Short mmCIF file of C-alpha atoms in Angstrom, two decimals:
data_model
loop_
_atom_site.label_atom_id
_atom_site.label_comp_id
_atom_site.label_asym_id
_atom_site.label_seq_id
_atom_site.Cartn_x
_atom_site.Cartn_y
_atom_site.Cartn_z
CA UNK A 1 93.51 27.82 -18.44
CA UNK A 2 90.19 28.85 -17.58
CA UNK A 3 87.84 26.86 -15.42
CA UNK A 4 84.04 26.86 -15.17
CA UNK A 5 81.54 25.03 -12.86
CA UNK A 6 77.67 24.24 -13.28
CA UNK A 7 75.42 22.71 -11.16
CA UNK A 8 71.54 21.41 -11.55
CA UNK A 9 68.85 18.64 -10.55
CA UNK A 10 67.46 16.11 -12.22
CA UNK A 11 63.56 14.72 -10.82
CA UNK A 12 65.36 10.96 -12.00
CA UNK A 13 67.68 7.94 -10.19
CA UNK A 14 70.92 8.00 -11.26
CA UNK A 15 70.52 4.92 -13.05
CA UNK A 16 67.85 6.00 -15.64
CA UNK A 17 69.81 9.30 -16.00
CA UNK A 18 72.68 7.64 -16.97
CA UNK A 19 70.95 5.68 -19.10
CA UNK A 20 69.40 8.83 -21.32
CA UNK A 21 73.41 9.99 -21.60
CA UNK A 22 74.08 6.97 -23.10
CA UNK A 23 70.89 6.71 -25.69
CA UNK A 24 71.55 8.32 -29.17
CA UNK A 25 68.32 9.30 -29.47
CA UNK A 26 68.83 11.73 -26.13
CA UNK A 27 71.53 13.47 -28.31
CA UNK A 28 69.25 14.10 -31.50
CA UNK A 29 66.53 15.10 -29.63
CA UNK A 30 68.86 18.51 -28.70
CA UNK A 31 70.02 18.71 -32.25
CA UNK A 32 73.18 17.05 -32.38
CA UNK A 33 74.51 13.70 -34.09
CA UNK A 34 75.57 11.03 -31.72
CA UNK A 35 76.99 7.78 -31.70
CA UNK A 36 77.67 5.00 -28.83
CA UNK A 37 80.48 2.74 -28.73
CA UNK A 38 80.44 0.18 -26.07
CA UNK A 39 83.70 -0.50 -23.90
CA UNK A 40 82.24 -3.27 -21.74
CA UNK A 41 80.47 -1.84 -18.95
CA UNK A 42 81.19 1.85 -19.99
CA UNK A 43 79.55 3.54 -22.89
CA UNK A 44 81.76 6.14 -25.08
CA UNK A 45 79.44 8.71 -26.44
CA UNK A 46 80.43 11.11 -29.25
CA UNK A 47 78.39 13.68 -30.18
CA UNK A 48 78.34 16.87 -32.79
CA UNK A 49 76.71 19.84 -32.43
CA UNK A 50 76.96 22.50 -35.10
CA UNK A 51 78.19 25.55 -34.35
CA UNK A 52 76.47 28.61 -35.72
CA UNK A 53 78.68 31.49 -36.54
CA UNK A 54 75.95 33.97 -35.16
CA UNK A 55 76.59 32.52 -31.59
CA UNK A 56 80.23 33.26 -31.54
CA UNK A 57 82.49 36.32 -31.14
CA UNK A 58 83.03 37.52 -34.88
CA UNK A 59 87.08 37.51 -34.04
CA UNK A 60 86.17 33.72 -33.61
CA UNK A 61 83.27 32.86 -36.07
CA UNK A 62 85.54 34.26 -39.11
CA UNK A 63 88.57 31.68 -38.59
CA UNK A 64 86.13 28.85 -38.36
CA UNK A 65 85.06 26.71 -41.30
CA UNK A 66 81.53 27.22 -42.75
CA UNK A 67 80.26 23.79 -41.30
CA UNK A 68 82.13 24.07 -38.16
CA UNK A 69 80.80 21.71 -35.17
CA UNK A 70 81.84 21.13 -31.84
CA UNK A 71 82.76 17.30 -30.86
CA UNK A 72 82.23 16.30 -27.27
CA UNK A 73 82.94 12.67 -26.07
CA UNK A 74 81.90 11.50 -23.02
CA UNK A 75 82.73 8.47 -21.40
CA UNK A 76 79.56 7.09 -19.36
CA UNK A 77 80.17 4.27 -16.63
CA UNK A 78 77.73 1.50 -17.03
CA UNK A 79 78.54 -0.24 -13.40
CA UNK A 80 77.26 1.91 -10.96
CA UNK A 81 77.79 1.18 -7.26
CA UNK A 82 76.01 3.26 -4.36
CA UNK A 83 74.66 6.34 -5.52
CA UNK A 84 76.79 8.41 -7.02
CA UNK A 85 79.42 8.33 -10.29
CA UNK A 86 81.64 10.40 -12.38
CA UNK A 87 81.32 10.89 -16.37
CA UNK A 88 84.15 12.46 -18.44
CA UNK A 89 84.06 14.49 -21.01
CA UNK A 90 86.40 16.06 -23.34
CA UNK A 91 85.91 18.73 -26.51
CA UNK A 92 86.88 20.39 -29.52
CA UNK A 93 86.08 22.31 -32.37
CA UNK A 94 88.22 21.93 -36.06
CA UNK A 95 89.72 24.94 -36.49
CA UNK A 96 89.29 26.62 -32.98
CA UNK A 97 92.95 26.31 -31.04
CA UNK A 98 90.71 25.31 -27.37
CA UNK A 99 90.70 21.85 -25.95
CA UNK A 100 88.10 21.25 -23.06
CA UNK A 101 87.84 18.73 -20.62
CA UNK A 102 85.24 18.35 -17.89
CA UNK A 103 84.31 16.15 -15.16
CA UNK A 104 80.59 15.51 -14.57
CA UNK A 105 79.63 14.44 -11.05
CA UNK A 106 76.55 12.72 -10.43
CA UNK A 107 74.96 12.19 -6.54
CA UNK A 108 71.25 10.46 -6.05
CA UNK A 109 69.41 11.05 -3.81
CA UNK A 110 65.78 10.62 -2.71
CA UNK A 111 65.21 10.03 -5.95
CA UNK A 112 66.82 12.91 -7.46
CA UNK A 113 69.99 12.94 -9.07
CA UNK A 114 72.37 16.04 -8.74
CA UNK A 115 74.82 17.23 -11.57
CA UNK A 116 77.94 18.94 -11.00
CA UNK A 117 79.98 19.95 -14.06
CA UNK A 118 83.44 21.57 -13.54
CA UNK A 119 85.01 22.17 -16.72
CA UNK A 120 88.87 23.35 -17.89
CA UNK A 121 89.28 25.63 -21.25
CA UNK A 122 92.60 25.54 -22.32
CA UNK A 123 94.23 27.12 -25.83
CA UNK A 124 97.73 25.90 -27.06
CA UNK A 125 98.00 29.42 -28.61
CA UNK A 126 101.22 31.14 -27.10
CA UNK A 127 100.64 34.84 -25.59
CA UNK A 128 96.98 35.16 -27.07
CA UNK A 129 95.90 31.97 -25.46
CA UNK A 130 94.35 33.29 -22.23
CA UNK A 131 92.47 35.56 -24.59
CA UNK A 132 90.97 32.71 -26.67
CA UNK A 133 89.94 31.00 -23.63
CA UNK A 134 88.00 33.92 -22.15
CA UNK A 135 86.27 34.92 -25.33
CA UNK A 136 85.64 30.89 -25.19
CA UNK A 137 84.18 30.36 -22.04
CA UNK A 138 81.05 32.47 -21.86
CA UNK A 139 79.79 30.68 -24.83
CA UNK A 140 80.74 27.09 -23.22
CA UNK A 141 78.75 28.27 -19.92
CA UNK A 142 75.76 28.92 -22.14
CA UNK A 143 75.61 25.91 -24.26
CA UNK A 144 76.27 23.58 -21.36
CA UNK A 145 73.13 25.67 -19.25
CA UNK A 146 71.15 25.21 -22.01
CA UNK A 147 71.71 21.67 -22.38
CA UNK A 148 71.36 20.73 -18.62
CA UNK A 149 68.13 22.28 -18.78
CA UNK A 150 67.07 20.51 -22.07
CA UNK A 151 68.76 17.30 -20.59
CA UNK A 152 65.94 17.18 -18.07
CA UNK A 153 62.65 17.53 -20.76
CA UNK A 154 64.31 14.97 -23.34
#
């Protein structure tokens, strides 16, 4: 297992960022398809993101079906007490042997909210596992970066 940690600020209350994580049209705005079920207070949001081949290893990108996407769902708390809370998130890709689950904390304050992502890449691949993982994880670390930064402008 392989474990990876991001951090960055958001110039928005906690409430109103929780609130874009749980609008579709947040999602589609970075290019992915979402949909929102509601569990009464929380919000389950599943979203799919293509996955080029071009932006993985080629020992990777040639086991993977043509349309291959990756499939995050995040479960987004809709009662929020005090200033902080905690999203979950889990992912996979069809056809790639890696499950990933992270927990996304979230802290206000003075009107700023503060993201803290610490993620766990596992592979249920015997002996070659740890090798998926790491070939895994640098592209993780760069999609999430790029989507904390987009998360900010959408």
């Amino acid at each position: 297992m392989r474990t990876l940690t991001l951090n960055h600020e958001y110039a928005t209350e906690l409430l109103s960022f929780l609130s874009r994580l749980a609008d579709v049209t947040t999602w589609q705005r970075l290019g992915s398809q979402a949909s929102a079920e509601r569990i009464d207070p929380d919000t389950e949001m599943t979203v799919r993101t293509p996955m080029p081949a071009t932006e993985l290893p080629s020992a990777l990108a040639s086991r993977l079906p043509d349309q291959a996407e990756l499939v995050e769902v995040y479960m987004i708390p809709g009662d929020v007490l005090g200033d902080s809370a905690e999203v979950r998130m889990s992912a996979h890709a069809a056809g790639v042997p890696v499950e990933i689950d992270a927990l996304i904390m979230l802290r206000e304050q003075d009107s700023t909210t503060s993201l803290s992502v610490h993620a766990e890449v596992s592979s249920s691949i015997p002996m070659f596992g740890s090798m998926i993982e790491q070939a895994v994880v640098p592209i993780l670390e760069k999609r999430l970066k790029d989507r904390l930064v987009k998360l900010e402008s959408s």
